[in-house]
């Protein structure tokens, strides 16, 4: 696997599905990506706001591995960084197998704690027909497999750019597998 790297960064001021590539994004501690529609201490995803707007925002930053884009390409889908709504596209990080609470140092300053797996929704199917079954499936034992990246919260803010290095820290003790958030 290549050295852990930020491949691209994205944000959107509106609740659109895809996010535009940006030259850099500012991560703000306890809030998320400055200028992004999902930035806030309380939940910002529309489906969750309608259920309980007082929930803490465990989905401040969405990270997705570029390797998924390549995998989807082999399935006949053309997906570029930002297309599936991620804020940060990574390469060389096994995001889906990080434990809950893993901390990613992005660039020189920013720290993001991983809170869980993105739970793919029907918006992915609306984006490209047939795509959902490649990011949400079941393994041979019937366990649901979610491949659409991970979510996190900003512990320490900073500016993140494409090309920045990523350092990975795991919490002490037995690892707790990621669940959907």
PDB file of C-alpha atoms in Angstrom, residues 6-173:
ATOM      1  CA  UNK A   6      -4.665  13.152   1.044  1.00  0.00           C
ATOM      2  CA  UNK A   7      -5.546  12.841  -2.665  1.00  0.00           C
ATOM      3  CA  UNK A   8      -8.173  15.612  -2.839  1.00  0.00           C
ATOM      4  CA  UNK A   9     -10.338  17.804  -0.595  1.00  0.00           C
ATOM      5  CA  UNK A  10     -13.919  18.942  -1.150  1.00  0.00           C
ATOM      6  CA  UNK A  11     -16.744  20.992   0.284  1.00  0.00           C
ATOM      7  CA  UNK A  12     -20.214  22.225  -0.616  1.00  0.00           C
ATOM      8  CA  UNK A  13     -22.137  25.114   0.905  1.00  0.00           C
ATOM      9  CA  UNK A  14     -25.437  23.422   0.036  1.00  0.00           C
ATOM     10  CA  UNK A  15     -26.860  20.004   0.802  1.00  0.00           C
ATOM     11  CA  UNK A  16     -25.940  18.682  -2.643  1.00  0.00           C
ATOM     12  CA  UNK A  17     -24.824  15.066  -2.987  1.00  0.00           C
ATOM     13  CA  UNK A  18     -21.451  15.671  -4.652  1.00  0.00           C
ATOM     14  CA  UNK A  19     -18.880  18.147  -3.352  1.00  0.00           C
ATOM     15  CA  UNK A  20     -16.638  20.402  -5.418  1.00  0.00           C
ATOM     16  CA  UNK A  21     -12.875  19.936  -5.400  1.00  0.00           C
ATOM     17  CA  UNK A  22     -11.183  22.653  -3.365  1.00  0.00           C
ATOM     18  CA  UNK A  23      -7.613  23.913  -3.205  1.00  0.00           C
ATOM     19  CA  UNK A  24      -7.715  23.413   0.549  1.00  0.00           C
ATOM     20  CA  UNK A  25     -10.274  22.989   3.303  1.00  0.00           C
ATOM     21  CA  UNK A  26     -10.185  24.375   6.811  1.00  0.00           C
ATOM     22  CA  UNK A  27     -11.108  21.909   9.531  1.00  0.00           C
ATOM     23  CA  UNK A  28     -12.549  23.597  12.629  1.00  0.00           C
ATOM     24  CA  UNK A  29     -12.356  21.797  15.990  1.00  0.00           C
ATOM     25  CA  UNK A  30     -15.740  20.496  17.129  1.00  0.00           C
ATOM     26  CA  UNK A  31     -17.501  21.666  13.951  1.00  0.00           C
ATOM     27  CA  UNK A  32     -16.100  20.157  10.753  1.00  0.00           C
ATOM     28  CA  UNK A  33     -15.234  21.698   7.387  1.00  0.00           C
ATOM     29  CA  UNK A  34     -15.577  25.493   7.344  1.00  0.00           C
ATOM     30  CA  UNK A  35     -18.063  26.551   4.664  1.00  0.00           C
ATOM     31  CA  UNK A  36     -19.513  23.056   4.224  1.00  0.00           C
ATOM     32  CA  UNK A  37     -23.242  22.430   4.703  1.00  0.00           C
ATOM     33  CA  UNK A  38     -22.499  19.681   7.247  1.00  0.00           C
ATOM     34  CA  UNK A  39     -20.371  21.901   9.505  1.00  0.00           C
ATOM     35  CA  UNK A  40     -21.738  22.208  13.043  1.00  0.00           C
ATOM     36  CA  UNK A  41     -21.584  20.845  16.579  1.00  0.00           C
ATOM     37  CA  UNK A  42     -25.079  19.360  16.184  1.00  0.00           C
ATOM     38  CA  UNK A  43     -26.172  16.977  13.431  1.00  0.00           C
ATOM     39  CA  UNK A  44     -26.442  18.652  10.010  1.00  0.00           C
ATOM     40  CA  UNK A  45     -27.490  15.767   7.749  1.00  0.00           C
ATOM     41  CA  UNK A  46     -31.079  16.505   6.784  1.00  0.00           C
ATOM     42  CA  UNK A  47     -32.417  13.005   7.473  1.00  0.00           C
ATOM     43  CA  UNK A  48     -30.961  13.077  10.985  1.00  0.00           C
ATOM     44  CA  UNK A  49     -32.050  16.662  11.726  1.00  0.00           C
ATOM     45  CA  UNK A  50     -35.666  15.675  11.036  1.00  0.00           C
ATOM     46  CA  UNK A  51     -35.403  12.881  13.646  1.00  0.00           C
ATOM     47  CA  UNK A  52     -33.531  14.770  16.404  1.00  0.00           C
ATOM     48  CA  UNK A  53     -31.737  18.070  15.722  1.00  0.00           C
ATOM     49  CA  UNK A  54     -30.084  18.013  19.171  1.00  0.00           C
ATOM     50  CA  UNK A  55     -27.884  14.988  18.357  1.00  0.00           C
ATOM     51  CA  UNK A  56     -24.127  15.613  18.370  1.00  0.00           C
ATOM     52  CA  UNK A  57     -22.617  15.781  14.899  1.00  0.00           C
ATOM     53  CA  UNK A  58     -20.547  12.598  14.590  1.00  0.00           C
ATOM     54  CA  UNK A  59     -20.402  13.161  10.808  1.00  0.00           C
ATOM     55  CA  UNK A  60     -18.416  16.420  10.673  1.00  0.00           C
ATOM     56  CA  UNK A  61     -15.932  15.079   8.121  1.00  0.00           C
ATOM     57  CA  UNK A  62     -16.491  12.351   5.516  1.00  0.00           C
ATOM     58  CA  UNK A  63     -13.369  10.509   4.343  1.00  0.00           C
ATOM     59  CA  UNK A  64     -13.304   8.087   1.432  1.00  0.00           C
ATOM     60  CA  UNK A  65     -10.495   5.969   0.055  1.00  0.00           C
ATOM     61  CA  UNK A  66      -9.515   6.548  -3.585  1.00  0.00           C
ATOM     62  CA  UNK A  67      -9.076   2.805  -3.889  1.00  0.00           C
ATOM     63  CA  UNK A  68     -12.893   2.547  -3.795  1.00  0.00           C
ATOM     64  CA  UNK A  69     -13.124   4.756  -6.884  1.00  0.00           C
ATOM     65  CA  UNK A  70     -10.785   2.346  -8.684  1.00  0.00           C
ATOM     66  CA  UNK A  71     -12.800  -0.659  -7.495  1.00  0.00           C
ATOM     67  CA  UNK A  72     -16.035   0.937  -8.690  1.00  0.00           C
ATOM     68  CA  UNK A  73     -14.393   1.640 -12.056  1.00  0.00           C
ATOM     69  CA  UNK A  74     -13.828  -2.094 -12.459  1.00  0.00           C
ATOM     70  CA  UNK A  75     -17.592  -2.513 -11.924  1.00  0.00           C
ATOM     71  CA  UNK A  76     -18.321  -0.066 -14.755  1.00  0.00           C
ATOM     72  CA  UNK A  77     -18.943   3.073 -12.667  1.00  0.00           C
ATOM     73  CA  UNK A  78     -17.111   6.325 -13.293  1.00  0.00           C
ATOM     74  CA  UNK A  79     -16.611   7.996  -9.913  1.00  0.00           C
ATOM     75  CA  UNK A  80     -14.194  10.835  -9.221  1.00  0.00           C
ATOM     76  CA  UNK A  81     -13.084  12.316  -5.889  1.00  0.00           C
ATOM     77  CA  UNK A  82     -15.927  14.311  -4.346  1.00  0.00           C
ATOM     78  CA  UNK A  83     -18.628  12.663  -6.456  1.00  0.00           C
ATOM     79  CA  UNK A  84     -19.936  10.590  -3.531  1.00  0.00           C
ATOM     80  CA  UNK A  85     -19.949  13.516  -1.114  1.00  0.00           C
ATOM     81  CA  UNK A  86     -16.677  13.025   0.712  1.00  0.00           C
ATOM     82  CA  UNK A  87     -14.714  15.942   2.146  1.00  0.00           C
ATOM     83  CA  UNK A  88     -11.368  14.158   2.005  1.00  0.00           C
ATOM     84  CA  UNK A  89     -10.259  11.525  -0.493  1.00  0.00           C
ATOM     85  CA  UNK A  90      -7.367   9.423   0.832  1.00  0.00           C
ATOM     86  CA  UNK A  91      -4.933   6.951  -0.669  1.00  0.00           C
ATOM     87  CA  UNK A  92      -2.994   4.292   1.222  1.00  0.00           C
ATOM     88  CA  UNK A  93      -5.257   4.232   4.299  1.00  0.00           C
ATOM     89  CA  UNK A  94      -7.410   1.197   5.059  1.00  0.00           C
ATOM     90  CA  UNK A  95     -10.191   3.452   6.346  1.00  0.00           C
ATOM     91  CA  UNK A  96     -12.844   0.758   6.658  1.00  0.00           C
ATOM     92  CA  UNK A  97     -10.728  -1.338   9.009  1.00  0.00           C
ATOM     93  CA  UNK A  98      -9.679   1.427  11.379  1.00  0.00           C
ATOM     94  CA  UNK A  99     -10.970   1.024  14.926  1.00  0.00           C
ATOM     95  CA  UNK A 100     -13.500   3.427  16.394  1.00  0.00           C
ATOM     96  CA  UNK A 101     -11.587   6.375  17.843  1.00  0.00           C
ATOM     97  CA  UNK A 102      -8.591   6.097  15.514  1.00  0.00           C
ATOM     98  CA  UNK A 103      -7.070   9.542  15.029  1.00  0.00           C
ATOM     99  CA  UNK A 104      -5.873  10.757  11.642  1.00  0.00           C
ATOM    100  CA  UNK A 105      -3.354  13.574  11.517  1.00  0.00           C
ATOM    101  CA  UNK A 106      -3.977  15.371   8.234  1.00  0.00           C
ATOM    102  CA  UNK A 107      -1.189  17.678   7.101  1.00  0.00           C
ATOM    103  CA  UNK A 108       0.776  19.474   9.785  1.00  0.00           C
ATOM    104  CA  UNK A 109      -1.965  20.312  12.294  1.00  0.00           C
ATOM    105  CA  UNK A 110      -5.445  18.819  11.858  1.00  0.00           C
ATOM    106  CA  UNK A 111      -6.602  15.828  13.898  1.00  0.00           C
ATOM    107  CA  UNK A 112      -9.789  13.910  13.054  1.00  0.00           C
ATOM    108  CA  UNK A 113     -11.169  11.111  15.254  1.00  0.00           C
ATOM    109  CA  UNK A 114     -12.974   8.394  13.310  1.00  0.00           C
ATOM    110  CA  UNK A 115     -16.513   7.891  14.652  1.00  0.00           C
ATOM    111  CA  UNK A 116     -17.882   5.237  12.308  1.00  0.00           C
ATOM    112  CA  UNK A 117     -18.796   4.039   8.846  1.00  0.00           C
ATOM    113  CA  UNK A 118     -20.843   6.077   6.430  1.00  0.00           C
ATOM    114  CA  UNK A 119     -24.181   4.377   5.993  1.00  0.00           C
ATOM    115  CA  UNK A 120     -24.799   4.483   2.220  1.00  0.00           C
ATOM    116  CA  UNK A 121     -28.273   5.652   1.252  1.00  0.00           C
ATOM    117  CA  UNK A 122     -30.483   5.797  -1.816  1.00  0.00           C
ATOM    118  CA  UNK A 123     -28.838   9.046  -2.928  1.00  0.00           C
ATOM    119  CA  UNK A 124     -25.941   6.889  -4.160  1.00  0.00           C
ATOM    120  CA  UNK A 125     -28.341   4.895  -6.338  1.00  0.00           C
ATOM    121  CA  UNK A 126     -29.868   8.119  -7.649  1.00  0.00           C
ATOM    122  CA  UNK A 127     -26.373   9.368  -8.488  1.00  0.00           C
ATOM    123  CA  UNK A 128     -25.627   6.255 -10.600  1.00  0.00           C
ATOM    124  CA  UNK A 129     -27.977   3.322 -11.061  1.00  0.00           C
ATOM    125  CA  UNK A 130     -26.450   0.100  -9.747  1.00  0.00           C
ATOM    126  CA  UNK A 131     -23.849   1.864  -7.596  1.00  0.00           C
ATOM    127  CA  UNK A 132     -25.493   1.215  -4.225  1.00  0.00           C
ATOM    128  CA  UNK A 133     -25.028  -2.561  -4.430  1.00  0.00           C
ATOM    129  CA  UNK A 134     -21.264  -2.015  -4.805  1.00  0.00           C
ATOM    130  CA  UNK A 135     -20.950   0.141  -1.676  1.00  0.00           C
ATOM    131  CA  UNK A 136     -23.557  -1.638   0.483  1.00  0.00           C
ATOM    132  CA  UNK A 137     -23.756  -5.404   0.377  1.00  0.00           C
ATOM    133  CA  UNK A 138     -23.649  -8.539   2.541  1.00  0.00           C
ATOM    134  CA  UNK A 139     -20.741 -10.902   2.951  1.00  0.00           C
ATOM    135  CA  UNK A 140     -21.008 -14.699   2.731  1.00  0.00           C
ATOM    136  CA  UNK A 141     -22.202 -14.885   6.355  1.00  0.00           C
ATOM    137  CA  UNK A 142     -24.939 -12.269   5.861  1.00  0.00           C
ATOM    138  CA  UNK A 143     -23.137  -9.414   7.619  1.00  0.00           C
ATOM    139  CA  UNK A 144     -23.737  -5.983   6.060  1.00  0.00           C
ATOM    140  CA  UNK A 145     -20.602  -4.508   4.459  1.00  0.00           C
ATOM    141  CA  UNK A 146     -20.440  -0.718   4.092  1.00  0.00           C
ATOM    142  CA  UNK A 147     -17.728   0.602   1.759  1.00  0.00           C
ATOM    143  CA  UNK A 148     -18.658   4.285   1.330  1.00  0.00           C
ATOM    144  CA  UNK A 149     -16.000   5.678   3.642  1.00  0.00           C
ATOM    145  CA  UNK A 150     -15.838   6.769   7.246  1.00  0.00           C
ATOM    146  CA  UNK A 151     -17.044   9.724   9.271  1.00  0.00           C
ATOM    147  CA  UNK A 152     -15.157  11.668  11.886  1.00  0.00           C
ATOM    148  CA  UNK A 153     -15.068  14.654  14.191  1.00  0.00           C
ATOM    149  CA  UNK A 154     -12.435  17.374  14.228  1.00  0.00           C
ATOM    150  CA  UNK A 155     -10.338  17.326  17.403  1.00  0.00           C
ATOM    151  CA  UNK A 156      -7.794  19.948  16.317  1.00  0.00           C
ATOM    152  CA  UNK A 157      -8.355  22.253  13.396  1.00  0.00           C
ATOM    153  CA  UNK A 158      -6.072  23.083  10.520  1.00  0.00           C
ATOM    154  CA  UNK A 159      -5.951  23.517   6.767  1.00  0.00           C
ATOM    155  CA  UNK A 160      -5.768  20.340   4.663  1.00  0.00           C
ATOM    156  CA  UNK A 161      -4.608  20.186   1.035  1.00  0.00           C
ATOM    157  CA  UNK A 162      -4.218  17.502  -1.616  1.00  0.00           C
ATOM    158  CA  UNK A 163      -0.788  15.939  -1.216  1.00  0.00           C
ATOM    159  CA  UNK A 164      -0.711  16.268   2.583  1.00  0.00           C
ATOM    160  CA  UNK A 165       0.582  13.281   4.518  1.00  0.00           C
ATOM    161  CA  UNK A 166      -1.701  11.286   6.807  1.00  0.00           C
ATOM    162  CA  UNK A 167      -0.487   9.778  10.078  1.00  0.00           C
ATOM    163  CA  UNK A 168      -2.658   7.202  11.846  1.00  0.00           C
ATOM    164  CA  UNK A 169      -2.975   6.735  15.589  1.00  0.00           C
ATOM    165  CA  UNK A 170      -5.064   3.995  17.176  1.00  0.00           C
ATOM    166  CA  UNK A 171      -6.535   4.154  20.673  1.00  0.00           C
ATOM    167  CA  UNK A 172      -5.039   1.906  23.369  1.00  0.00           C
ATOM    168  CA  UNK A 173      -6.746  -1.315  24.325  1.00  0.00           C
TER     169      UNK A 173
END
